[in-house]
XYZ file of C-alpha atoms in Angstrom:
704
model
C 94.519 90.421 69.102
C 95.661 90.731 72.711
C 98.846 92.661 73.209
C 101.877 90.900 74.625
C 102.124 93.327 77.528
C 98.593 92.373 78.588
C 99.359 88.655 78.424
C 102.643 88.882 80.315
C 101.619 90.840 83.375
C 103.406 91.293 86.673
C 102.083 87.939 87.975
C 103.269 85.803 85.022
C 106.541 83.871 85.039
C 108.124 83.570 81.587
C 110.656 80.742 81.443
C 112.689 79.550 78.467
C 113.344 75.800 78.737
C 115.978 73.865 76.783
C 117.955 70.675 77.329
C 120.952 68.823 75.899
C 122.695 71.653 74.054
C 125.982 69.673 73.926
C 128.296 72.632 73.369
C 131.524 71.539 71.706
C 130.171 68.508 69.849
C 132.419 67.970 66.781
C 133.902 71.421 67.350
C 136.973 70.506 65.257
C 134.921 69.366 62.293
C 135.423 71.688 59.312
C 131.714 71.737 58.430
C 129.856 71.112 61.690
C 132.281 72.683 64.157
C 130.194 75.795 64.907
C 126.743 74.188 64.938
C 126.350 73.953 68.709
C 127.575 77.491 69.312
C 125.294 78.970 66.630
C 122.257 77.226 68.103
C 123.148 78.279 71.666
C 123.403 81.834 70.366
C 119.900 81.482 68.893
C 118.508 80.092 72.164
C 119.911 82.950 74.240
C 118.807 85.527 71.670
C 115.280 84.091 71.801
C 115.288 84.426 75.596
C 116.303 88.069 75.387
C 113.772 88.924 72.677
C 110.949 87.343 74.658
C 112.094 89.113 77.846
C 111.963 85.930 79.902
C 112.369 85.970 83.653
C 114.940 83.185 83.590
C 116.311 80.298 81.509
C 115.984 76.693 82.689
C 118.465 74.147 81.277
C 117.910 70.415 81.737
C 121.515 69.173 81.665
C 124.266 68.386 79.140
C 125.094 72.002 78.410
C 128.517 70.668 77.377
C 129.202 67.557 75.325
C 132.494 66.708 77.002
C 133.194 66.258 80.678
C 136.348 68.323 80.084
C 135.318 70.986 77.534
C 138.075 72.611 75.534
C 139.209 76.179 76.085
C 137.513 77.243 72.888
C 134.247 75.690 74.044
C 134.378 77.340 77.475
C 135.385 80.663 75.938
C 132.466 80.604 73.484
C 129.987 79.643 76.196
C 131.137 82.367 78.591
C 131.117 84.958 75.813
C 127.533 84.123 74.811
C 126.254 84.105 78.390
C 127.894 87.452 79.044
C 126.472 88.879 75.813
C 122.845 87.931 76.431
C 122.438 87.358 80.177
C 124.238 90.362 81.659
C 122.786 93.839 81.562
C 120.631 96.441 83.274
C 117.226 94.792 82.849
C 115.611 94.497 86.309
C 114.780 91.098 87.794
C 111.102 91.020 88.730
C 110.954 87.925 90.953
C 112.250 87.121 94.417
C 113.911 84.039 95.917
C 112.185 82.964 99.136
C 114.044 79.755 100.007
C 117.320 79.401 101.874
C 119.861 79.802 99.101
C 122.632 78.351 101.237
C 120.743 75.054 100.933
C 119.807 75.405 97.241
C 123.377 76.222 96.162
C 125.300 74.527 98.945
C 128.012 73.238 96.584
C 128.962 76.719 95.433
C 131.550 79.004 96.975
C 128.966 81.762 96.483
C 125.747 80.157 97.793
C 123.229 82.668 96.528
C 121.494 83.366 93.243
C 123.770 85.270 90.866
C 121.474 88.261 90.240
C 121.577 89.137 93.964
C 125.359 89.410 93.929
C 126.274 93.074 94.293
C 129.348 92.556 92.107
C 127.340 91.310 89.119
C 124.749 92.831 86.823
C 122.518 89.999 85.617
C 119.526 90.590 83.357
C 118.533 86.945 82.654
C 119.379 84.375 85.342
C 120.192 80.852 84.124
C 119.283 77.848 86.285
C 120.740 74.490 85.279
C 121.232 70.936 86.518
C 124.167 68.890 85.269
C 123.806 65.992 82.828
C 125.669 62.750 82.305
C 128.044 64.334 79.769
C 129.097 67.240 82.001
C 128.783 65.557 85.397
C 131.084 66.325 88.347
C 134.301 64.320 88.373
C 137.889 64.476 89.527
C 139.330 64.603 93.020
C 137.341 67.750 93.885
C 134.115 66.597 92.265
C 133.850 69.620 89.981
C 132.178 70.025 86.613
C 132.124 72.721 83.950
C 128.900 74.168 85.409
C 130.779 74.842 88.642
C 133.191 77.050 86.691
C 130.272 79.009 85.221
C 128.721 79.210 88.676
C 131.901 80.659 90.206
C 132.003 83.171 87.341
C 128.451 84.240 88.255
C 126.921 83.243 84.920
C 124.899 80.129 85.858
C 123.033 78.984 88.968
C 123.944 75.301 89.315
C 121.359 73.488 91.437
C 120.031 69.973 91.992
C 123.341 68.345 92.877
C 123.452 65.439 95.335
C 126.599 63.795 96.643
C 125.035 61.069 98.774
C 124.615 57.511 97.514
C 122.268 56.583 100.370
C 119.595 59.276 100.445
C 118.557 62.243 98.324
C 116.541 65.152 99.666
C 115.541 67.661 97.001
C 115.016 71.142 98.395
C 113.267 73.445 95.881
C 114.287 76.932 94.869
C 111.204 78.942 95.853
C 110.499 81.879 93.551
C 107.719 84.468 93.649
C 106.645 86.997 91.039
C 103.668 89.095 92.043
C 101.060 86.661 93.340
C 102.552 83.615 91.517
C 104.622 81.211 93.581
C 106.934 78.772 91.780
C 108.772 75.850 93.420
C 111.691 74.829 91.187
C 112.923 71.282 91.848
C 115.893 69.704 90.110
C 118.158 66.688 90.274
C 121.374 66.306 88.301
C 122.257 63.140 86.439
C 122.756 60.034 88.588
C 123.415 56.491 87.295
C 119.961 55.217 86.415
C 120.218 51.913 88.252
C 121.311 53.598 91.463
C 118.553 56.209 91.308
C 115.983 53.532 90.407
C 116.979 51.532 93.479
C 116.826 54.642 95.679
C 113.301 55.413 94.481
C 112.185 51.835 95.155
C 113.705 51.953 98.658
C 112.012 55.291 99.429
C 115.370 57.058 99.661
C 114.374 60.039 97.503
C 112.441 62.806 99.235
C 111.125 66.021 97.704
C 110.725 68.659 100.392
C 107.703 70.961 100.266
C 106.889 74.316 101.850
C 105.158 73.739 105.167
C 102.611 76.493 104.558
C 100.254 77.125 101.626
C 101.331 73.989 99.744
C 98.424 74.229 97.309
C 99.431 77.722 96.184
C 102.768 76.676 94.692
C 103.296 75.685 91.071
C 105.729 72.763 91.212
C 108.242 72.488 88.350
C 110.725 69.602 88.293
C 113.822 69.170 86.078
C 115.364 65.711 85.676
C 118.141 64.306 83.465
C 117.738 60.509 83.242
C 116.653 57.767 80.859
C 112.927 58.093 80.247
C 112.613 55.177 77.817
C 113.290 51.712 79.159
C 116.797 50.427 78.360
C 116.713 47.566 80.833
C 114.951 46.351 83.948
C 116.269 49.216 86.087
C 118.183 51.347 83.582
C 115.569 54.105 83.456
C 113.309 56.139 85.736
C 109.565 55.440 85.400
C 107.376 58.538 85.535
C 105.310 56.812 88.216
C 108.224 57.135 90.630
C 107.857 60.930 90.757
C 105.659 62.637 93.337
C 102.098 63.386 92.323
C 102.082 66.954 93.660
C 104.228 68.026 90.694
C 102.606 70.097 87.948
C 105.174 69.924 85.137
C 108.292 67.786 84.628
C 111.012 68.962 82.226
C 112.789 65.787 81.100
C 116.342 66.015 79.823
C 118.770 63.402 78.469
C 116.392 62.044 75.811
C 117.242 63.646 72.454
C 113.991 63.158 70.573
C 111.963 66.371 70.633
C 108.623 65.585 72.309
C 108.045 69.064 73.629
C 104.242 68.915 73.512
C 103.448 68.032 77.139
C 101.953 64.608 77.752
C 99.817 63.908 80.764
C 100.652 61.063 83.114
C 97.251 59.657 84.000
C 98.477 57.904 87.147
C 100.367 60.758 88.781
C 98.308 63.561 87.179
C 101.197 65.777 86.096
C 102.484 66.781 82.665
C 105.863 65.864 81.140
C 107.637 67.850 78.431
C 110.731 66.514 76.665
C 112.384 69.382 74.732
C 115.056 67.083 73.286
C 118.502 68.126 72.126
C 119.343 71.184 70.073
C 121.927 69.324 67.986
C 121.981 65.861 66.407
C 124.763 63.935 68.139
C 123.835 60.586 66.564
C 122.374 59.701 63.192
C 119.303 57.945 64.605
C 115.596 58.420 63.819
C 114.902 60.247 67.082
C 117.357 63.000 66.130
C 115.562 63.622 62.826
C 112.538 65.171 64.561
C 112.477 68.964 64.173
C 114.193 70.659 67.112
C 112.332 73.078 69.409
C 112.710 74.942 72.666
C 109.836 75.939 74.937
C 108.517 79.229 76.302
C 106.694 78.386 79.524
C 104.274 80.833 81.117
C 103.084 80.265 84.680
C 100.408 82.348 86.375
C 99.090 81.120 89.679
C 98.364 77.417 89.183
C 97.878 77.794 85.409
C 100.519 77.218 82.790
C 101.030 77.428 79.049
C 103.864 76.006 76.968
C 104.617 77.546 73.583
C 107.050 75.628 71.402
C 109.542 77.655 69.389
C 111.326 76.077 66.387
C 115.106 76.409 66.137
C 116.259 77.698 62.741
C 120.028 77.276 63.090
C 119.862 73.488 63.566
C 121.386 71.530 60.694
C 118.801 69.530 58.759
C 118.841 65.776 59.223
C 117.063 63.271 56.964
C 117.147 59.533 57.534
C 115.593 56.705 55.548
C 115.566 52.911 55.769
C 115.937 50.653 52.740
C 115.323 46.890 52.918
C 116.689 45.321 49.716
C 114.665 42.132 50.098
C 111.465 44.183 49.831
C 112.262 45.077 46.183
C 112.391 41.716 44.364
C 111.109 43.367 41.179
C 114.234 45.548 40.991
C 117.014 43.171 42.000
C 117.780 39.852 43.645
C 121.071 38.281 44.776
C 121.305 36.045 41.688
C 121.161 38.866 39.138
C 124.397 39.750 37.296
C 126.028 42.964 38.515
C 123.464 43.244 41.294
C 125.820 45.381 43.386
C 125.894 48.081 40.715
C 122.088 48.062 40.577
C 121.813 48.364 44.351
C 124.372 51.174 44.462
C 122.554 53.113 41.740
C 119.250 52.687 43.598
C 120.828 53.927 46.845
C 122.260 56.936 45.018
C 118.774 57.864 43.811
C 117.478 57.686 47.382
C 120.259 59.912 48.726
C 119.822 62.472 45.953
C 116.094 62.596 46.659
C 116.766 63.364 50.339
C 119.254 66.099 49.393
C 116.650 67.698 47.123
C 114.050 67.532 49.900
C 116.468 69.218 52.295
C 117.140 72.000 49.797
C 113.424 72.675 49.333
C 112.903 72.722 53.078
C 115.790 75.148 53.595
C 114.596 77.738 51.063
C 113.560 80.977 52.712
C 115.483 80.325 55.904
C 118.983 81.800 55.664
C 119.867 80.737 59.231
C 119.768 77.022 58.391
C 123.180 75.573 57.421
C 123.552 74.711 53.753
C 124.761 71.127 53.945
C 122.298 68.696 55.550
C 122.953 65.466 57.407
C 121.894 62.462 55.307
C 121.714 58.860 56.474
C 120.519 55.873 54.396
C 120.276 52.644 56.382
C 120.437 49.656 54.059
C 119.325 46.221 55.230
C 121.101 43.822 52.889
C 119.775 40.607 54.426
C 118.764 37.781 52.121
C 122.000 37.080 50.309
C 122.960 40.597 49.156
C 126.458 41.980 49.584
C 127.503 45.419 50.783
C 129.178 47.715 48.293
C 132.045 50.077 49.109
C 130.445 52.658 51.434
C 133.465 54.976 51.440
C 133.609 55.228 47.666
C 129.838 55.730 47.559
C 129.916 58.548 50.131
C 132.640 60.421 48.258
C 130.084 61.266 45.571
C 128.339 63.640 48.007
C 131.311 65.402 49.614
C 130.168 68.839 48.431
C 126.491 68.233 49.182
C 126.232 66.770 52.682
C 127.766 67.500 56.077
C 128.579 63.850 56.847
C 130.275 62.511 53.699
C 132.026 59.684 55.565
C 128.898 57.866 56.733
C 126.054 58.607 54.351
C 125.165 54.939 53.971
C 125.019 52.426 56.814
C 124.648 48.680 56.241
C 122.729 46.459 58.647
C 121.713 42.812 58.563
C 118.796 42.387 60.931
C 118.171 38.750 60.108
C 121.751 37.790 60.894
C 121.309 39.229 64.408
C 118.647 36.606 65.092
C 121.013 33.760 64.299
C 122.457 31.946 67.283
C 126.123 32.830 67.176
C 127.378 31.404 70.441
C 130.820 31.145 71.916
C 132.256 28.348 73.947
C 130.401 29.523 77.039
C 127.007 29.516 75.290
C 126.679 33.322 75.066
C 124.771 34.689 72.078
C 127.275 37.335 71.001
C 125.254 38.221 67.919
C 122.346 39.288 70.066
C 124.559 41.364 72.331
C 126.134 43.142 69.382
C 122.733 43.819 67.845
C 121.620 45.548 71.025
C 124.733 47.678 71.176
C 124.275 48.858 67.613
C 120.527 49.407 67.587
C 119.662 50.497 71.107
C 122.682 52.683 71.955
C 123.636 50.762 75.084
C 126.462 52.175 77.143
C 129.601 50.273 78.091
C 128.346 49.288 81.529
C 125.063 48.101 79.987
C 126.925 45.751 77.659
C 129.072 44.398 80.503
C 126.019 43.681 82.628
C 124.050 42.141 79.776
C 126.973 39.873 78.937
C 127.140 38.431 82.417
C 123.366 38.147 82.671
C 123.373 36.220 79.390
C 126.365 34.012 80.222
C 126.078 30.611 81.796
C 126.728 30.248 85.512
C 130.091 28.694 84.756
C 131.447 31.967 83.413
C 129.686 34.322 85.822
C 131.857 36.613 87.874
C 132.415 34.874 91.195
C 134.027 37.801 93.053
C 133.092 41.060 91.304
C 129.575 42.347 90.697
C 128.289 43.189 87.226
C 127.338 46.733 88.212
C 130.686 47.486 89.809
C 132.647 46.078 86.873
C 130.472 47.972 84.385
C 130.998 51.252 86.259
C 134.758 50.732 86.403
C 134.902 50.013 82.662
C 132.818 53.129 81.986
C 135.188 55.296 84.030
C 138.136 53.817 82.133
C 136.533 54.454 78.719
C 134.740 57.768 79.264
C 136.979 59.561 81.771
C 140.363 57.906 81.283
C 140.602 56.587 84.845
C 143.341 54.092 83.983
C 143.445 52.514 87.425
C 139.672 52.184 87.938
C 139.401 48.508 86.975
C 142.558 47.457 88.825
C 141.568 49.308 91.994
C 138.072 47.840 91.973
C 139.485 44.318 91.665
C 142.117 44.991 94.332
C 139.659 46.527 96.795
C 137.006 43.822 96.391
C 139.705 41.140 96.667
C 140.980 42.628 99.938
C 137.459 42.886 101.301
C 136.640 39.295 100.362
C 139.884 38.064 101.946
C 138.983 39.726 105.240
C 135.486 38.242 105.092
C 136.839 34.720 104.504
C 139.338 35.061 107.328
C 136.580 36.174 109.701
C 134.369 33.262 108.640
C 137.206 30.796 109.104
C 136.554 28.763 105.950
C 139.333 26.417 104.862
C 138.318 24.028 102.108
C 138.096 25.068 98.481
C 134.403 24.146 98.271
C 133.559 26.227 101.353
C 135.533 29.157 99.999
C 133.731 29.034 96.677
C 130.295 28.908 98.326
C 131.102 31.671 100.800
C 132.438 33.941 98.045
C 129.222 33.569 96.079
C 127.079 34.259 99.152
C 129.158 37.303 100.010
C 128.906 38.606 96.440
C 125.130 38.124 96.259
C 124.643 39.909 99.599
C 126.205 43.097 98.164
C 124.296 43.247 94.872
C 121.983 46.237 94.451
C 122.839 47.667 97.877
C 124.535 50.837 99.068
C 127.599 48.727 99.907
C 128.087 47.992 96.208
C 128.000 51.701 95.325
C 130.376 52.390 98.205
C 132.923 49.861 96.918
C 132.881 51.429 93.471
C 133.323 54.922 94.914
C 136.239 53.859 97.120
C 137.942 52.222 94.131
C 137.472 55.352 92.014
C 138.852 57.533 94.805
C 141.928 55.302 94.927
C 142.390 55.559 91.179
C 142.123 59.348 91.335
C 144.670 59.472 94.144
C 147.105 57.390 92.083
C 146.656 59.718 89.118
C 147.381 62.772 91.249
C 150.526 61.119 92.649
C 151.768 60.539 89.128
C 151.105 64.180 88.264
C 148.374 63.288 85.795
C 145.527 65.257 87.371
C 142.893 66.159 84.799
C 142.613 69.762 83.703
C 140.609 71.722 81.165
C 143.254 71.900 78.474
C 142.622 71.160 74.836
C 142.365 67.467 74.057
C 141.637 65.446 70.936
C 138.013 65.079 69.970
C 136.167 62.067 71.279
C 132.990 61.615 69.292
C 130.355 60.198 71.608
C 126.796 59.605 70.538
C 124.314 60.772 73.085
C 121.955 58.355 74.716
C 119.542 58.762 72.318
C 117.499 70.244 65.397
C 113.475 87.867 63.541
C 111.687 89.486 66.270
C 111.923 93.285 66.967
C 114.188 94.333 69.818
C 112.544 94.362 73.251
C 111.194 97.689 74.522
C 113.467 99.504 76.913
C 112.470 99.073 80.515
C 113.385 101.884 82.831
C 115.624 100.963 85.680
C 118.337 102.120 87.945
C 120.998 99.864 89.275
C 119.595 100.275 92.746
C 116.089 99.467 91.563
C 116.533 95.736 91.739
C 117.088 95.638 95.452
C 120.055 93.371 95.067
C 121.925 94.577 98.107
C 123.004 91.758 100.317
C 121.076 93.177 103.233
C 117.814 93.151 101.245
C 117.612 89.528 100.269
C 114.535 87.691 101.423
C 116.413 84.668 102.739
C 119.419 84.396 104.972
C 122.480 83.380 102.992
C 125.109 81.347 104.682
C 128.499 82.489 103.462
C 130.408 79.511 104.706
C 131.724 77.354 101.890
C 130.595 73.765 101.729
C 132.951 71.234 103.220
C 135.320 69.859 100.606
C 134.840 66.304 99.465
C 137.385 64.019 101.122
C 139.968 62.906 98.624
C 141.536 59.501 98.533
C 144.571 59.071 100.735
C 147.914 59.447 99.057
C 150.401 56.625 99.343
C 153.774 57.414 100.827
C 155.499 55.513 98.102
C 154.314 54.726 94.602
C 153.509 51.053 94.264
C 154.138 49.112 91.126
C 151.075 48.145 89.124
C 150.519 44.447 89.778
C 147.456 42.378 89.057
C 146.613 40.874 92.470
C 145.314 37.651 90.946
C 147.965 37.114 88.309
C 149.668 33.715 88.534
C 147.669 32.599 91.571
C 144.903 30.049 91.895
C 141.767 30.697 93.887
C 143.125 29.113 97.092
C 146.314 31.203 96.934
C 144.416 34.385 96.203
C 142.133 34.168 99.215
C 144.344 32.509 101.809
C 147.296 34.850 101.281
C 147.401 38.094 103.302
C 146.569 41.366 101.508
C 149.375 43.086 99.679
C 148.737 46.362 101.452
C 146.431 47.586 104.217
C 142.884 48.384 103.194
C 141.557 51.873 103.284
C 138.541 52.938 105.210
C 135.263 53.335 103.410
C 133.864 56.785 102.907
C 131.545 57.687 105.771
C 127.926 58.041 104.783
C 126.247 61.390 105.173
C 123.607 61.480 107.884
C 120.265 63.209 107.533
C 117.693 64.278 110.099
C 114.076 63.225 109.870
C 112.817 66.793 109.605
C 114.336 69.904 108.085
C 113.189 73.320 109.276
C 114.613 76.571 108.042
C 114.251 79.174 110.780
C 114.786 82.829 110.084
C 113.609 86.076 111.579
C 112.522 87.308 108.160
C 108.792 86.766 107.705
C 109.271 86.020 104.013
C 111.354 82.915 104.657
C 109.724 79.571 104.002
C 110.101 76.435 106.115
C 110.112 72.921 104.743
C 108.672 69.691 106.012
C 109.602 66.229 104.813
C 106.689 64.198 103.402
C 105.342 61.393 105.532
C 106.760 57.898 105.155
C 105.772 56.203 101.940
C 104.314 52.764 101.232
C 106.419 49.705 100.605
C 108.382 49.474 97.341
C 105.872 47.054 95.877
C 103.120 49.661 95.914
C 105.303 52.635 94.967
C 104.902 52.609 91.164
C 101.124 53.096 91.422
C 100.561 55.278 94.479
C 102.713 57.000 97.102
C 101.914 59.408 99.907
C 103.837 62.641 99.369
C 103.011 64.589 102.501
C 100.940 64.478 105.648
C 98.395 66.817 104.111
C 98.196 65.202 100.691
C 95.070 63.192 101.523
C 93.115 66.257 102.570
C 94.482 68.301 99.684
C 93.524 65.661 97.151
C 90.148 64.557 98.429
C 89.255 63.433 94.924
C 90.862 63.500 91.501
C 88.477 66.098 90.156
C 88.988 68.320 93.170
C 92.777 68.077 93.019
C 92.792 69.145 89.381
C 90.127 71.841 89.540
C 92.619 74.633 90.101
C 95.144 73.574 87.445
C 94.391 75.354 84.209
C 96.707 74.002 81.518
C 96.861 75.041 77.872
C 99.471 74.303 75.249
C 100.237 76.031 71.979
C 101.091 73.469 69.293
C 101.481 76.024 66.518
C 104.904 77.407 65.675
C 103.315 80.810 65.036
C 104.139 83.060 67.963
C 101.333 85.547 67.315
C 97.671 85.552 68.321
C 97.662 83.149 71.223
C 96.242 83.439 74.711
C 98.470 81.631 77.194
C 95.723 81.165 79.748
C 92.636 80.507 77.642
C 89.992 77.960 78.562
C 88.563 76.975 81.901
C 90.846 75.488 84.498
C 88.721 72.368 84.794
C 88.546 71.494 81.125
C 92.163 72.370 80.480
C 93.387 69.460 82.541
C 91.368 66.786 80.728
C-alpha cells in the first residue's frame, strides 16, 4: 500500500468539490431544521481531515436569497472553525486578482490578506438561489467575501458580453486555471453562447501546460428549447467541468465525446424536493491534479437524511383490486400502508451501523390512481407515520397521468391540463410556465405588446424576490417605449397601429434590447421600494419552501509553520493587486414625488393607450459596458501571466459541434489522439478511501 504522503506530493493539488448545499433549507422545521448545517459541518470536516489545498463550491451555498441571521451565523461559525488556522498554503496565485475578484472591496485572495489567518481557502460561484439582487447587486457570498471567509469569483454584470478570466494557481510544477461563471438565466446565457458573446480567456504562454477546471451553475438537462446549456457550447480546451444546479448525484465523471472533456455533477447535499433524482446517494468529490493528470475520488456523505421513493400504479394490480370492488378504497389504503412500512424497514436496515445518519427517513409513495380509482384521505393516512418519518405531511402523493393526456381546453384553445402536468412533473419555474402558456395559446390571445420572456422574468421577480412593482414597471416602461416608437413612425389607423406594434415586439425578442428593458423595469421597481422605505435586508423572515430545480478519519499530522512562513505579506504577492474598489452599480433614479400606483392601460382601449402622451418622462436605458478586443495584463513581476482572447469563432449554426478557441488551438490539437496523449485521467468509483493510486495507468489509455 502506498502511503498518503507519497501520493500527495508537493506537485499535487487536492481540491474538495461540492455543490448545492442549500444552507437554511427548512431551518424552522422541528425535525429537519439542522440537516443542512450538519452536512456542511461534515463537508468542511472532510476537507480538513484530507488536508486539501482549497474547497471549490459550485453555487447555491444558501437556499434563500436573503438567508436568516441564524443561517448566516451558522455558516460563518463553521467556516471560521474549519477554514481558519495556522496551516500553510502551499500554492500561489499568478493571475491579476484585481480582475478575478473585481466585485469585492478587497480584490485579492483571502489567504494573502495580512489581517487574516486562512488554512483552507474556499472558492465559490453564486447559484440561482443565492444570486446577487437588490439596489447594490449584493448576495450572501459577498458578505462572506467581505468577512474574508470565501473567495467569490465568476460574477458577470454585463448582459451583452461575458469574458471569463481564470484564477491561475500553481503548486510546485502543476499549473491550474480555475474558470467559473455564476448563475445566469439559462435563456440569456444560451443566446449569448449562440451569438459568440461568451469568451474564456487563456494564458498567452504555455497554454498546453495548464490544467483547465471550469465551474458552472446552470440547467444541464433540457427543460425547453433554450432553457439549458448544452455541453457542446463549452470550449474544448477544458479538462474537467464541475456542474452545479442539478441535484441528482452523478459525480462519476462522464466524457463528452465531441468536446473531449469530462463533466462531474456532484449534486446537492440535501434533498430539497421529493423527486427520484434526490433519492440517489449523496457524495462529494476529492479531486487530485498533478500536471495534466487528474483523479476524482467520491466520498459518501453520512449525515444526509435517507430518502426512499417508490411509484405505485393501481391499474397494474387488477388481481388485488379494481374500481368496482366494494370498499376498494380501504384495500388500496392498506396496500399503500404495506409499501410505506416496507420502505421504513429498508431505511432502518440501511442506517444500522452509521450513527451520523438521522433517525427518521424521508418517505414518498407516488400513487397513480388512473382508471377509475379514487384518492383516499392523504392527511389521515400520513398521520400513521408521524413518529417514523421526517415528512409526515406528504408521505403519499396522488397523480393521474392519464388525465393529463386529456384535452382540457379553455375558451382560447389552450390545453391547460398539459401545462399543469409539466409544472408538476418537470419542476418548471414560474417564467417557464408563463412562456409555455403563450407559446401554446392561439394567436388571438398572444401578448401583443409585452414579450413572453420579459413577462416571465417580471413574474419571477414578483414571486421569488417580492419585487411588488416589477410587473407594473415592465408594462409601464414597454408601453412608454412603444408609444414613442408609434409616434416616430407616424401611424394613425388602428390597423396600422396593430401591425406596427407586432413588428416592434418581434424585433425585440431574444435580443439584448429585451434583457435591457427587463433590467430597467427592475431598477425602477427597486427604486420605488427604496423610496417607500422597504429596502430588503437580511432580517429573519418566514420560511418559503422552494423546491430546487431538480444525500472517522484520524486527525491530520501537524505541519510545522510560522506565521511568516506563508509569505502572505502584501509586498510578496505574485500579482499586482489593484486596491481601488469596483465602481458601484448605478441605481435607478429616485422620483421627486411618490406617484400613485395606476395601471397605465386600465379603462383605455388600444387607440387611447397608444395615441395618448406618456404619463411621465421615460428614463434612460442603462449604458452597456464596453470591452476591448484584447486584454493584456502587464506587470513588472516575471511571474505574472498575460491573457489573450481566443480568435473569432464560427457562425452560430456550426457552434454546437465545433468552435475555434484560440489562435493556437489548431496547432495544439493536430489530431484527437495527439491532443489527448498528455491527459492521464483516472477515477475511483469505490467509496473506500484506502488503497488507491490517484495517478495509475498510462496517460493515453486513461482518456479512452
